[in-house]
Amino acid sequence: MHLRLLATTLSALLCLSAPAAAESVSEEEAERLVETVSMTSDAPAADDELVLLPGQGHLNPKAPHGRHAANRLVPGGGLIMSFDTNDDGEVTREELRIGADAAFILADANKDGTLSALEQQDWARDLPTRDDTLANPVRFDPNLDRLVTRDEFVAVIAQLAAAYADPGGTIMIANLAAPEPKENDKRYREMTDLDREEDAARN
């Protein structure tokens, strides 16, 4: 939980520290924003999820899963996988466009046509897989104006999906599985330890 709080606070501060692209923010305003972020991230330990590196894509136990569920996915893989509405094992350009638009509408909780950092993080938290790539407010806000428009959101999803698409623009669901980490990878050992601790806490 402390790592999530640190990551969320750091993301908020990064959004605030763009002097060339944004208005300056008073210290009081910055402290209030950090305090707000801290309060929204402070969940009971029982409900706390693992803080994962981008692309680790472990399944979110609270979210619904389709037949394409996998243990580890590439960054954004869970979201892209959810766009396969006809369950044919591939995501077409049209499914990607419709899915990205639907994701924006879902994320825009207050229906004002833009996403705040908190709206985006809440949306990412409820996805079928836990993926910090999608929870990072800076990734979706290239001009650092602290608001994500529909065009910015859809463009980032399209850019992310393009890395997995074939030359015709189709994404095969099978290609969204992340490679298994090497046994000697330090992060793999750490995640294995965390998984064991989480399993022990559940039993």
N, C-alpha and C. Protein backbone atom coordinates (compact mmCIF):
# COMPACT_ATOMS: atom_id res chain seq x y z
N MET A 1 0.83 -1.19 0.00
CA MET A 1 0.00 0.00 0.00
C MET A 1 0.87 1.25 0.00
N HIS A 2 1.97 1.20 0.76
CA HIS A 2 2.85 2.36 0.81
C HIS A 2 3.49 2.63 -0.54
N LEU A 3 3.81 1.55 -1.28
CA LEU A 3 4.38 1.75 -2.61
C LEU A 3 3.38 2.38 -3.55
N ARG A 4 2.09 1.97 -3.44
CA ARG A 4 1.07 2.56 -4.30
C ARG A 4 0.91 4.05 -3.97
N LEU A 5 0.90 4.36 -2.68
CA LEU A 5 0.79 5.75 -2.25
C LEU A 5 1.96 6.57 -2.79
N LEU A 6 3.16 6.01 -2.69
CA LEU A 6 4.34 6.70 -3.20
C LEU A 6 4.25 6.89 -4.71
N ALA A 7 3.85 5.84 -5.43
CA ALA A 7 3.75 5.94 -6.89
C ALA A 7 2.68 6.94 -7.30
N THR A 8 1.54 6.93 -6.62
CA THR A 8 0.46 7.86 -6.94
C THR A 8 0.88 9.30 -6.65
N THR A 9 1.52 9.50 -5.51
CA THR A 9 1.99 10.84 -5.15
C THR A 9 3.03 11.33 -6.14
N LEU A 10 3.95 10.44 -6.52
CA LEU A 10 4.98 10.82 -7.48
C LEU A 10 4.36 11.19 -8.81
N SER A 11 3.36 10.41 -9.26
CA SER A 11 2.68 10.73 -10.51
C SER A 11 2.01 12.09 -10.43
N ALA A 12 1.36 12.36 -9.30
CA ALA A 12 0.70 13.66 -9.13
C ALA A 12 1.72 14.79 -9.15
N LEU A 13 2.84 14.59 -8.49
CA LEU A 13 3.87 15.63 -8.47
C LEU A 13 4.47 15.85 -9.85
N LEU A 14 4.63 14.78 -10.62
CA LEU A 14 5.15 14.93 -11.97
C LEU A 14 4.19 15.77 -12.81
N CYS A 15 2.90 15.55 -12.60
CA CYS A 15 1.91 16.36 -13.32
C CYS A 15 2.02 17.83 -12.92
N LEU A 16 2.37 18.07 -11.67
CA LEU A 16 2.45 19.44 -11.18
C LEU A 16 3.76 20.13 -11.55
N SER A 17 4.77 19.35 -11.93
CA SER A 17 6.09 19.94 -12.11
C SER A 17 6.43 20.20 -13.56
N ALA A 18 5.49 20.62 -14.34
CA ALA A 18 5.74 20.93 -15.74
C ALA A 18 5.62 22.43 -15.96
N PRO A 19 6.61 23.22 -15.52
CA PRO A 19 6.49 24.66 -15.57
C PRO A 19 6.37 25.21 -16.98
N ALA A 20 6.97 24.56 -17.95
CA ALA A 20 6.91 25.07 -19.31
C ALA A 20 5.56 24.84 -19.94
N ALA A 21 4.86 23.81 -19.48
CA ALA A 21 3.60 23.46 -20.13
C ALA A 21 2.37 23.79 -19.31
N ALA A 22 2.55 24.11 -18.06
CA ALA A 22 1.39 24.35 -17.20
C ALA A 22 1.59 25.58 -16.35
N GLU A 23 0.47 26.09 -15.80
CA GLU A 23 0.55 27.23 -14.91
C GLU A 23 1.27 26.80 -13.64
N SER A 24 1.90 27.75 -12.98
CA SER A 24 2.56 27.41 -11.72
C SER A 24 1.49 27.20 -10.65
N VAL A 25 1.78 26.29 -9.74
CA VAL A 25 0.85 25.93 -8.68
C VAL A 25 1.46 26.35 -7.36
N SER A 26 0.66 26.97 -6.51
CA SER A 26 1.17 27.40 -5.21
C SER A 26 1.50 26.18 -4.37
N GLU A 27 2.35 26.38 -3.36
CA GLU A 27 2.73 25.28 -2.48
C GLU A 27 1.51 24.73 -1.75
N GLU A 28 0.60 25.63 -1.34
CA GLU A 28 -0.60 25.18 -0.64
C GLU A 28 -1.46 24.29 -1.54
N GLU A 29 -1.60 24.69 -2.81
CA GLU A 29 -2.37 23.90 -3.75
C GLU A 29 -1.73 22.54 -3.98
N ALA A 30 -0.41 22.52 -4.11
CA ALA A 30 0.31 21.26 -4.31
C ALA A 30 0.13 20.34 -3.11
N GLU A 31 0.25 20.90 -1.90
CA GLU A 31 0.07 20.08 -0.69
C GLU A 31 -1.35 19.53 -0.62
N ARG A 32 -2.34 20.36 -0.98
CA ARG A 32 -3.72 19.91 -0.96
C ARG A 32 -3.94 18.77 -1.96
N LEU A 33 -3.34 18.89 -3.15
CA LEU A 33 -3.49 17.84 -4.15
C LEU A 33 -2.83 16.55 -3.70
N VAL A 34 -1.64 16.65 -3.13
CA VAL A 34 -0.95 15.45 -2.65
C VAL A 34 -1.74 14.82 -1.52
N GLU A 35 -2.32 15.65 -0.64
CA GLU A 35 -3.13 15.12 0.46
C GLU A 35 -4.37 14.42 -0.09
N THR A 36 -5.00 15.01 -1.11
CA THR A 36 -6.17 14.40 -1.73
C THR A 36 -5.80 13.06 -2.34
N VAL A 37 -4.69 13.01 -3.07
CA VAL A 37 -4.24 11.76 -3.67
C VAL A 37 -3.96 10.73 -2.59
N SER A 38 -3.33 11.16 -1.50
CA SER A 38 -3.01 10.23 -0.41
C SER A 38 -4.27 9.65 0.20
N MET A 39 -5.30 10.49 0.40
CA MET A 39 -6.54 10.00 1.01
C MET A 39 -7.24 9.01 0.09
N THR A 40 -7.25 9.27 -1.23
CA THR A 40 -7.94 8.37 -2.13
C THR A 40 -7.19 7.07 -2.31
N SER A 41 -5.89 7.04 -2.02
CA SER A 41 -5.11 5.82 -2.19
C SER A 41 -5.04 5.01 -0.92
N ASP A 42 -5.56 5.52 0.19
CA ASP A 42 -5.39 4.88 1.48
C ASP A 42 -6.53 3.90 1.73
N ALA A 43 -6.39 2.68 1.20
CA ALA A 43 -7.42 1.65 1.34
C ALA A 43 -7.01 0.67 2.42
N PRO A 44 -7.96 -0.06 3.00
CA PRO A 44 -7.61 -1.07 4.00
C PRO A 44 -6.67 -2.12 3.40
N ALA A 45 -5.81 -2.66 4.23
CA ALA A 45 -4.81 -3.62 3.76
C ALA A 45 -5.45 -4.83 3.08
N ALA A 46 -6.62 -5.26 3.56
CA ALA A 46 -7.27 -6.44 2.97
C ALA A 46 -7.67 -6.20 1.53
N ASP A 47 -7.98 -4.96 1.18
CA ASP A 47 -8.40 -4.64 -0.18
C ASP A 47 -7.24 -4.21 -1.05
N ASP A 48 -6.06 -4.10 -0.48
CA ASP A 48 -4.92 -3.60 -1.22
C ASP A 48 -4.47 -4.61 -2.27
N GLU A 49 -4.14 -4.12 -3.47
CA GLU A 49 -3.64 -4.98 -4.53
C GLU A 49 -2.13 -4.83 -4.61
N LEU A 50 -1.48 -5.77 -5.24
CA LEU A 50 -0.05 -5.66 -5.44
C LEU A 50 0.27 -4.45 -6.28
N VAL A 51 1.36 -3.79 -5.97
CA VAL A 51 1.85 -2.71 -6.82
C VAL A 51 2.79 -3.36 -7.82
N LEU A 52 2.46 -3.29 -9.09
CA LEU A 52 3.20 -4.00 -10.11
C LEU A 52 3.90 -3.04 -11.05
N LEU A 53 4.95 -3.52 -11.64
CA LEU A 53 5.64 -2.76 -12.67
C LEU A 53 4.82 -2.83 -13.95
N PRO A 54 4.98 -1.82 -14.84
CA PRO A 54 4.22 -1.85 -16.08
C PRO A 54 4.44 -3.15 -16.84
N GLY A 55 3.36 -3.69 -17.36
CA GLY A 55 3.45 -4.86 -18.19
C GLY A 55 3.39 -6.17 -17.44
N GLN A 56 3.36 -6.14 -16.11
CA GLN A 56 3.30 -7.42 -15.41
C GLN A 56 1.90 -8.00 -15.50
N GLY A 57 0.90 -7.16 -15.56
CA GLY A 57 -0.45 -7.56 -15.91
C GLY A 57 -1.04 -8.73 -15.15
N HIS A 58 -0.82 -8.85 -13.85
CA HIS A 58 -1.50 -9.89 -13.08
C HIS A 58 -2.99 -9.57 -13.04
N LEU A 59 -3.79 -10.60 -12.95
CA LEU A 59 -5.24 -10.40 -12.99
C LEU A 59 -5.74 -9.71 -11.74
N ASN A 60 -6.69 -8.81 -11.93
CA ASN A 60 -7.35 -8.12 -10.84
C ASN A 60 -8.49 -9.03 -10.38
N PRO A 61 -8.43 -9.56 -9.16
CA PRO A 61 -9.45 -10.52 -8.72
C PRO A 61 -10.84 -9.92 -8.62
N LYS A 62 -10.96 -8.60 -8.55
CA LYS A 62 -12.27 -7.97 -8.38
C LYS A 62 -12.96 -7.68 -9.71
N ALA A 63 -12.24 -7.80 -10.82
CA ALA A 63 -12.80 -7.45 -12.12
C ALA A 63 -13.23 -8.71 -12.87
N PRO A 64 -14.23 -8.58 -13.75
CA PRO A 64 -14.66 -9.74 -14.53
C PRO A 64 -13.61 -10.12 -15.56
N HIS A 65 -13.52 -11.41 -15.87
CA HIS A 65 -12.55 -11.88 -16.85
C HIS A 65 -13.29 -12.66 -17.93
N GLY A 66 -12.85 -12.49 -19.15
CA GLY A 66 -13.41 -13.23 -20.27
C GLY A 66 -12.66 -14.53 -20.47
N ARG A 67 -12.91 -15.18 -21.60
CA ARG A 67 -12.26 -16.47 -21.84
C ARG A 67 -10.80 -16.31 -22.20
N HIS A 68 -10.35 -15.08 -22.46
CA HIS A 68 -8.96 -14.85 -22.86
C HIS A 68 -8.03 -14.60 -21.69
N ALA A 69 -8.48 -14.83 -20.46
CA ALA A 69 -7.66 -14.50 -19.29
C ALA A 69 -6.30 -15.20 -19.35
N ALA A 70 -5.27 -14.47 -18.97
CA ALA A 70 -3.90 -15.00 -18.93
C ALA A 70 -3.25 -14.51 -17.65
N ASN A 71 -2.17 -15.17 -17.24
CA ASN A 71 -1.52 -14.77 -16.00
C ASN A 71 -0.70 -13.51 -16.15
N ARG A 72 0.03 -13.36 -17.23
CA ARG A 72 0.88 -12.18 -17.42
C ARG A 72 0.66 -11.65 -18.83
N LEU A 73 0.51 -10.34 -18.91
CA LEU A 73 0.24 -9.72 -20.21
C LEU A 73 1.22 -8.59 -20.46
N VAL A 74 1.37 -8.24 -21.73
CA VAL A 74 2.20 -7.10 -22.11
C VAL A 74 1.51 -5.82 -21.62
N PRO A 75 2.24 -4.69 -21.55
CA PRO A 75 1.60 -3.43 -21.13
C PRO A 75 0.36 -3.12 -21.97
N GLY A 76 -0.75 -2.87 -21.31
CA GLY A 76 -2.00 -2.56 -22.00
C GLY A 76 -2.72 -3.78 -22.54
N GLY A 77 -2.15 -4.97 -22.35
CA GLY A 77 -2.72 -6.19 -22.93
C GLY A 77 -4.12 -6.51 -22.45
N GLY A 78 -4.37 -6.32 -21.17
CA GLY A 78 -5.70 -6.61 -20.64
C GLY A 78 -6.77 -5.72 -21.24
N LEU A 79 -6.45 -4.45 -21.41
CA LEU A 79 -7.41 -3.51 -22.01
C LEU A 79 -7.66 -3.88 -23.46
N ILE A 80 -6.59 -4.09 -24.22
CA ILE A 80 -6.74 -4.42 -25.64
C ILE A 80 -7.51 -5.72 -25.80
N MET A 81 -7.24 -6.69 -24.94
CA MET A 81 -7.93 -7.97 -24.97
C MET A 81 -9.44 -7.78 -24.76
N SER A 82 -9.81 -6.82 -23.93
CA SER A 82 -11.23 -6.59 -23.66
C SER A 82 -11.97 -6.03 -24.88
N PHE A 83 -11.24 -5.54 -25.87
CA PHE A 83 -11.87 -5.00 -27.08
C PHE A 83 -12.30 -6.10 -28.05
N ASP A 84 -11.92 -7.35 -27.80
CA ASP A 84 -12.30 -8.47 -28.67
C ASP A 84 -13.74 -8.86 -28.35
N THR A 85 -14.67 -8.08 -28.85
CA THR A 85 -16.08 -8.24 -28.48
C THR A 85 -16.71 -9.51 -29.04
N ASN A 86 -16.23 -10.01 -30.17
CA ASN A 86 -16.83 -11.22 -30.75
C ASN A 86 -16.06 -12.48 -30.38
N ASP A 87 -15.08 -12.37 -29.50
CA ASP A 87 -14.30 -13.51 -28.99
C ASP A 87 -13.71 -14.38 -30.11
N ASP A 88 -13.21 -13.74 -31.16
CA ASP A 88 -12.59 -14.51 -32.24
C ASP A 88 -11.07 -14.60 -32.11
N GLY A 89 -10.54 -14.08 -31.01
CA GLY A 89 -9.10 -14.19 -30.77
C GLY A 89 -8.27 -13.10 -31.42
N GLU A 90 -8.93 -12.09 -31.96
CA GLU A 90 -8.19 -10.97 -32.55
C GLU A 90 -8.97 -9.67 -32.37
N VAL A 91 -8.21 -8.57 -32.35
CA VAL A 91 -8.81 -7.24 -32.22
C VAL A 91 -8.53 -6.49 -33.52
N THR A 92 -9.60 -6.14 -34.22
CA THR A 92 -9.46 -5.41 -35.48
C THR A 92 -9.32 -3.92 -35.19
N ARG A 93 -8.98 -3.15 -36.22
CA ARG A 93 -8.88 -1.69 -36.07
C ARG A 93 -10.21 -1.10 -35.60
N GLU A 94 -11.31 -1.61 -36.15
CA GLU A 94 -12.63 -1.11 -35.77
C GLU A 94 -12.94 -1.43 -34.31
N GLU A 95 -12.63 -2.66 -33.88
CA GLU A 95 -12.85 -3.02 -32.47
C GLU A 95 -11.98 -2.16 -31.56
N LEU A 96 -10.76 -1.87 -31.99
CA LEU A 96 -9.86 -1.02 -31.20
C LEU A 96 -10.44 0.39 -31.07
N ARG A 97 -10.93 0.95 -32.17
CA ARG A 97 -11.49 2.30 -32.14
C ARG A 97 -12.72 2.36 -31.24
N ILE A 98 -13.62 1.41 -31.42
CA ILE A 98 -14.85 1.38 -30.61
C ILE A 98 -14.50 1.14 -29.14
N GLY A 99 -13.58 0.23 -28.89
CA GLY A 99 -13.18 -0.08 -27.52
C GLY A 99 -12.52 1.08 -26.82
N ALA A 100 -11.64 1.80 -27.53
CA ALA A 100 -10.96 2.96 -26.93
C ALA A 100 -11.97 4.06 -26.60
N ASP A 101 -12.93 4.29 -27.50
CA ASP A 101 -13.98 5.28 -27.22
C ASP A 101 -14.81 4.88 -26.00
N ALA A 102 -15.18 3.60 -25.94
CA ALA A 102 -15.97 3.11 -24.81
C ALA A 102 -15.18 3.21 -23.51
N ALA A 103 -13.88 2.93 -23.57
CA ALA A 103 -13.03 3.03 -22.37
C ALA A 103 -12.97 4.47 -21.87
N PHE A 104 -12.88 5.42 -22.80
CA PHE A 104 -12.85 6.83 -22.40
C PHE A 104 -14.16 7.22 -21.72
N ILE A 105 -15.28 6.82 -22.30
CA ILE A 105 -16.59 7.15 -21.73
C ILE A 105 -16.71 6.55 -20.33
N LEU A 106 -16.24 5.33 -20.16
CA LEU A 106 -16.28 4.68 -18.85
C LEU A 106 -15.38 5.40 -17.85
N ALA A 107 -14.20 5.82 -18.29
CA ALA A 107 -13.24 6.48 -17.39
C ALA A 107 -13.70 7.88 -16.99
N ASP A 108 -14.46 8.55 -17.85
CA ASP A 108 -14.90 9.92 -17.60
C ASP A 108 -16.07 9.91 -16.61
N ALA A 109 -15.75 9.71 -15.35
CA ALA A 109 -16.77 9.52 -14.31
C ALA A 109 -17.72 10.71 -14.18
N ASN A 110 -17.20 11.94 -14.31
CA ASN A 110 -18.07 13.11 -14.14
C ASN A 110 -18.66 13.60 -15.46
N LYS A 111 -18.37 12.90 -16.54
CA LYS A 111 -18.94 13.17 -17.87
C LYS A 111 -18.70 14.61 -18.35
N ASP A 112 -17.50 15.15 -18.07
CA ASP A 112 -17.18 16.50 -18.53
C ASP A 112 -16.37 16.50 -19.82
N GLY A 113 -16.12 15.33 -20.41
CA GLY A 113 -15.40 15.25 -21.68
C GLY A 113 -13.89 15.22 -21.54
N THR A 114 -13.37 15.25 -20.32
CA THR A 114 -11.93 15.14 -20.08
C THR A 114 -11.71 14.24 -18.87
N LEU A 115 -10.49 13.71 -18.76
CA LEU A 115 -10.15 12.88 -17.61
C LEU A 115 -9.15 13.60 -16.74
N SER A 116 -9.40 13.59 -15.45
CA SER A 116 -8.40 14.06 -14.49
C SER A 116 -7.50 12.86 -14.17
N ALA A 117 -6.39 13.13 -13.50
CA ALA A 117 -5.48 12.04 -13.11
C ALA A 117 -6.19 11.03 -12.22
N LEU A 118 -7.03 11.52 -11.31
CA LEU A 118 -7.73 10.61 -10.40
C LEU A 118 -8.76 9.76 -11.13
N GLU A 119 -9.47 10.34 -12.09
CA GLU A 119 -10.43 9.56 -12.88
C GLU A 119 -9.70 8.45 -13.64
N GLN A 120 -8.56 8.80 -14.22
CA GLN A 120 -7.80 7.82 -14.99
C GLN A 120 -7.30 6.69 -14.10
N GLN A 121 -6.79 7.03 -12.92
CA GLN A 121 -6.28 6.01 -12.01
C GLN A 121 -7.41 5.12 -11.48
N ASP A 122 -8.56 5.69 -11.19
CA ASP A 122 -9.71 4.89 -10.76
C ASP A 122 -10.14 3.92 -11.86
N TRP A 123 -10.17 4.42 -13.10
CA TRP A 123 -10.52 3.57 -14.24
C TRP A 123 -9.52 2.43 -14.38
N ALA A 124 -8.23 2.75 -14.33
CA ALA A 124 -7.19 1.72 -14.49
C ALA A 124 -7.26 0.68 -13.38
N ARG A 125 -7.61 1.11 -12.18
CA ARG A 125 -7.70 0.19 -11.03
C ARG A 125 -8.80 -0.84 -11.24
N ASP A 126 -9.86 -0.50 -11.97
CA ASP A 126 -10.99 -1.41 -12.17
C ASP A 126 -10.88 -2.28 -13.41
N LEU A 127 -9.77 -2.19 -14.14
CA LEU A 127 -9.60 -3.01 -15.34
C LEU A 127 -9.38 -4.47 -14.97
N PRO A 128 -9.61 -5.39 -15.93
CA PRO A 128 -9.43 -6.82 -15.64
C PRO A 128 -8.01 -7.20 -15.21
N THR A 129 -7.01 -6.44 -15.64
CA THR A 129 -5.64 -6.70 -15.20
C THR A 129 -5.09 -5.44 -14.56
N ARG A 130 -4.21 -5.64 -13.59
CA ARG A 130 -3.57 -4.50 -12.93
C ARG A 130 -2.37 -4.11 -13.78
N ASP A 131 -2.35 -2.90 -14.28
CA ASP A 131 -1.33 -2.47 -15.22
C ASP A 131 -0.98 -1.01 -14.97
N ASP A 132 0.19 -0.76 -14.41
CA ASP A 132 0.59 0.61 -14.11
C ASP A 132 0.79 1.46 -15.35
N THR A 133 0.98 0.82 -16.50
CA THR A 133 1.12 1.58 -17.74
C THR A 133 -0.12 2.43 -17.98
N LEU A 134 -1.28 1.88 -17.70
CA LEU A 134 -2.54 2.59 -17.94
C LEU A 134 -2.92 3.51 -16.80
N ALA A 135 -2.31 3.34 -15.64
CA ALA A 135 -2.62 4.19 -14.48
C ALA A 135 -1.72 5.42 -14.41
N ASN A 136 -0.73 5.51 -15.28
CA ASN A 136 0.21 6.63 -15.25
C ASN A 136 -0.40 7.85 -15.93
N PRO A 137 -0.75 8.90 -15.18
CA PRO A 137 -1.40 10.07 -15.77
C PRO A 137 -0.54 10.78 -16.83
N VAL A 138 0.76 10.75 -16.67
CA VAL A 138 1.64 11.46 -17.61
C VAL A 138 1.61 10.80 -18.98
N ARG A 139 1.46 9.49 -19.03
CA ARG A 139 1.44 8.78 -20.31
C ARG A 139 0.29 9.25 -21.20
N PHE A 140 -0.85 9.52 -20.61
CA PHE A 140 -2.03 9.91 -21.39
C PHE A 140 -2.13 11.43 -21.60
N ASP A 141 -1.25 12.19 -21.02
CA ASP A 141 -1.33 13.66 -21.08
C ASP A 141 -0.03 14.24 -21.65
N PRO A 142 0.20 14.07 -22.96
CA PRO A 142 1.48 14.49 -23.53
C PRO A 142 1.76 15.99 -23.42
N ASN A 143 0.73 16.82 -23.37
CA ASN A 143 0.97 18.27 -23.26
C ASN A 143 0.99 18.74 -21.80
N LEU A 144 0.84 17.81 -20.86
CA LEU A 144 0.93 18.09 -19.42
C LEU A 144 0.03 19.23 -18.95
N ASP A 145 -1.18 19.29 -19.51
CA ASP A 145 -2.12 20.32 -19.05
C ASP A 145 -3.03 19.79 -17.94
N ARG A 146 -2.76 18.59 -17.47
CA ARG A 146 -3.47 17.94 -16.37
C ARG A 146 -4.89 17.52 -16.71
N LEU A 147 -5.24 17.54 -17.98
CA LEU A 147 -6.53 17.04 -18.45
C LEU A 147 -6.30 16.19 -19.69
N VAL A 148 -6.92 15.03 -19.74
CA VAL A 148 -6.78 14.14 -20.88
C VAL A 148 -8.07 14.22 -21.70
N THR A 149 -7.93 14.64 -22.95
CA THR A 149 -9.08 14.71 -23.85
C THR A 149 -9.33 13.33 -24.46
N ARG A 150 -10.48 13.18 -25.08
CA ARG A 150 -10.79 11.91 -25.76
C ARG A 150 -9.74 11.63 -26.84
N ASP A 151 -9.36 12.65 -27.61
CA ASP A 151 -8.37 12.45 -28.68
C ASP A 151 -7.03 11.98 -28.11
N GLU A 152 -6.58 12.59 -27.01
CA GLU A 152 -5.32 12.18 -26.38
C GLU A 152 -5.41 10.74 -25.90
N PHE A 153 -6.51 10.40 -25.26
CA PHE A 153 -6.72 9.06 -24.70
C PHE A 153 -6.70 8.01 -25.81
N VAL A 154 -7.49 8.24 -26.86
CA VAL A 154 -7.58 7.29 -27.96
C VAL A 154 -6.24 7.16 -28.68
N ALA A 155 -5.52 8.28 -28.84
CA ALA A 155 -4.21 8.24 -29.50
C ALA A 155 -3.21 7.39 -28.72
N VAL A 156 -3.22 7.50 -27.40
CA VAL A 156 -2.29 6.71 -26.58
C VAL A 156 -2.64 5.22 -26.67
N ILE A 157 -3.93 4.89 -26.62
CA ILE A 157 -4.34 3.49 -26.74
C ILE A 157 -3.93 2.95 -28.11
N ALA A 158 -4.14 3.74 -29.16
CA ALA A 158 -3.76 3.31 -30.51
C ALA A 158 -2.25 3.12 -30.63
N GLN A 159 -1.49 4.03 -30.04
CA GLN A 159 -0.02 3.92 -30.07
C GLN A 159 0.44 2.66 -29.34
N LEU A 160 -0.15 2.40 -28.20
CA LEU A 160 0.20 1.20 -27.43
C LEU A 160 -0.17 -0.05 -28.22
N ALA A 161 -1.35 -0.07 -28.81
CA ALA A 161 -1.82 -1.24 -29.57
C ALA A 161 -1.00 -1.47 -30.83
N ALA A 162 -0.49 -0.40 -31.44
CA ALA A 162 0.29 -0.54 -32.67
C ALA A 162 1.52 -1.41 -32.48
N ALA A 163 2.06 -1.43 -31.27
CA ALA A 163 3.24 -2.24 -31.00
C ALA A 163 2.94 -3.73 -31.10
N TYR A 164 1.67 -4.12 -31.00
CA TYR A 164 1.30 -5.53 -31.01
C TYR A 164 0.55 -5.94 -32.27
N ALA A 165 0.30 -4.99 -33.17
CA ALA A 165 -0.51 -5.25 -34.36
C ALA A 165 0.33 -5.82 -35.50
N ASP A 166 -0.32 -6.61 -36.35
CA ASP A 166 0.35 -7.09 -37.56
C ASP A 166 0.29 -5.97 -38.60
N PRO A 167 0.92 -6.14 -39.77
CA PRO A 167 0.93 -5.05 -40.77
C PRO A 167 -0.46 -4.58 -41.20
N GLY A 168 -1.47 -5.43 -41.08
CA GLY A 168 -2.82 -5.04 -41.44
C GLY A 168 -3.56 -4.33 -40.32
N GLY A 169 -2.93 -4.21 -39.16
CA GLY A 169 -3.55 -3.50 -38.04
C GLY A 169 -4.32 -4.39 -37.08
N THR A 170 -4.33 -5.70 -37.31
CA THR A 170 -5.04 -6.63 -36.44
C THR A 170 -4.11 -7.11 -35.32
N ILE A 171 -4.66 -7.21 -34.13
CA ILE A 171 -3.89 -7.68 -32.97
C ILE A 171 -4.38 -9.07 -32.60
N MET A 172 -3.48 -10.03 -32.60
CA MET A 172 -3.82 -11.39 -32.20
C MET A 172 -3.75 -11.46 -30.67
N ILE A 173 -4.81 -11.94 -30.05
CA ILE A 173 -4.87 -12.04 -28.59
C ILE A 173 -3.71 -12.89 -28.06
N ALA A 174 -3.35 -13.93 -28.78
CA ALA A 174 -2.26 -14.81 -28.35
C ALA A 174 -0.94 -14.05 -28.21
N ASN A 175 -0.78 -12.96 -28.95
CA ASN A 175 0.47 -12.19 -28.90
C ASN A 175 0.52 -11.22 -27.72
N LEU A 176 -0.54 -11.16 -26.92
CA LEU A 176 -0.57 -10.23 -25.79
C LEU A 176 -0.03 -10.84 -24.50
N ALA A 177 0.30 -12.12 -24.53
CA ALA A 177 0.88 -12.76 -23.35
C ALA A 177 2.32 -12.28 -23.19
N ALA A 178 2.68 -11.88 -21.98
CA ALA A 178 4.05 -11.43 -21.72
C ALA A 178 4.96 -12.64 -21.60
N PRO A 179 6.21 -12.49 -22.02
CA PRO A 179 7.14 -13.60 -21.86
C PRO A 179 7.37 -13.89 -20.38
N GLU A 180 7.62 -15.14 -20.08
CA GLU A 180 7.90 -15.52 -18.70
C GLU A 180 9.24 -14.93 -18.28
N PRO A 181 9.33 -14.43 -17.05
CA PRO A 181 10.60 -13.88 -16.59
C PRO A 181 11.62 -14.99 -16.36
N LYS A 182 12.87 -14.63 -16.46
CA LYS A 182 13.93 -15.60 -16.20
C LYS A 182 13.99 -15.86 -14.70
N GLU A 183 14.31 -17.07 -14.34
CA GLU A 183 14.36 -17.46 -12.93
C GLU A 183 15.32 -16.59 -12.13
N ASN A 184 16.40 -16.13 -12.77
CA ASN A 184 17.39 -15.35 -12.03
C ASN A 184 17.09 -13.85 -12.04
N ASP A 185 15.97 -13.49 -12.61
CA ASP A 185 15.57 -12.08 -12.65
C ASP A 185 15.15 -11.65 -11.24
N LYS A 186 15.77 -10.61 -10.72
CA LYS A 186 15.51 -10.14 -9.36
C LYS A 186 14.03 -9.80 -9.17
N ARG A 187 13.43 -9.12 -10.16
CA ARG A 187 12.02 -8.76 -10.05
C ARG A 187 11.15 -10.01 -9.98
N TYR A 188 11.52 -11.05 -10.73
CA TYR A 188 10.75 -12.30 -10.71
C TYR A 188 10.77 -12.89 -9.31
N ARG A 189 11.95 -12.93 -8.69
CA ARG A 189 12.05 -13.48 -7.34
C ARG A 189 11.22 -12.65 -6.36
N GLU A 190 11.27 -11.32 -6.49
CA GLU A 190 10.51 -10.46 -5.59
C GLU A 190 9.02 -10.69 -5.76
N MET A 191 8.55 -10.78 -7.01
CA MET A 191 7.13 -10.98 -7.25
C MET A 191 6.69 -12.35 -6.77
N THR A 192 7.56 -13.36 -6.92
CA THR A 192 7.22 -14.69 -6.43
C THR A 192 7.05 -14.66 -4.92
N ASP A 193 7.94 -13.94 -4.23
CA ASP A 193 7.82 -13.81 -2.78
C ASP A 193 6.52 -13.10 -2.40
N LEU A 194 6.19 -12.03 -3.13
CA LEU A 194 4.95 -11.30 -2.85
C LEU A 194 3.73 -12.17 -3.12
N ASP A 195 3.78 -12.96 -4.20
CA ASP A 195 2.66 -13.85 -4.51
C ASP A 195 2.47 -14.87 -3.39
N ARG A 196 3.58 -15.42 -2.87
CA ARG A 196 3.48 -16.39 -1.77
C ARG A 196 2.86 -15.75 -0.54
N GLU A 197 3.29 -14.52 -0.23
CA GLU A 197 2.75 -13.81 0.93
C GLU A 197 1.25 -13.55 0.75
N GLU A 198 0.86 -13.16 -0.47
CA GLU A 198 -0.55 -12.89 -0.74
C GLU A 198 -1.37 -14.17 -0.62
N ASP A 199 -0.86 -15.28 -1.15
CA ASP A 199 -1.57 -16.56 -1.03
C ASP A 199 -1.71 -16.97 0.42
N ALA A 200 -0.65 -16.78 1.21
CA ALA A 200 -0.69 -17.14 2.63
C ALA A 200 -1.71 -16.29 3.38
N ALA A 201 -1.81 -15.02 3.02
CA ALA A 201 -2.76 -14.12 3.68
C ALA A 201 -4.20 -14.51 3.35
N ARG A 202 -4.43 -15.03 2.16
CA ARG A 202 -5.79 -15.43 1.75
C ARG A 202 -6.24 -16.70 2.47
N ASN A 203 -5.30 -17.59 2.78
CA ASN A 203 -5.65 -18.90 3.39
C ASN A 203 -5.72 -18.85 4.87
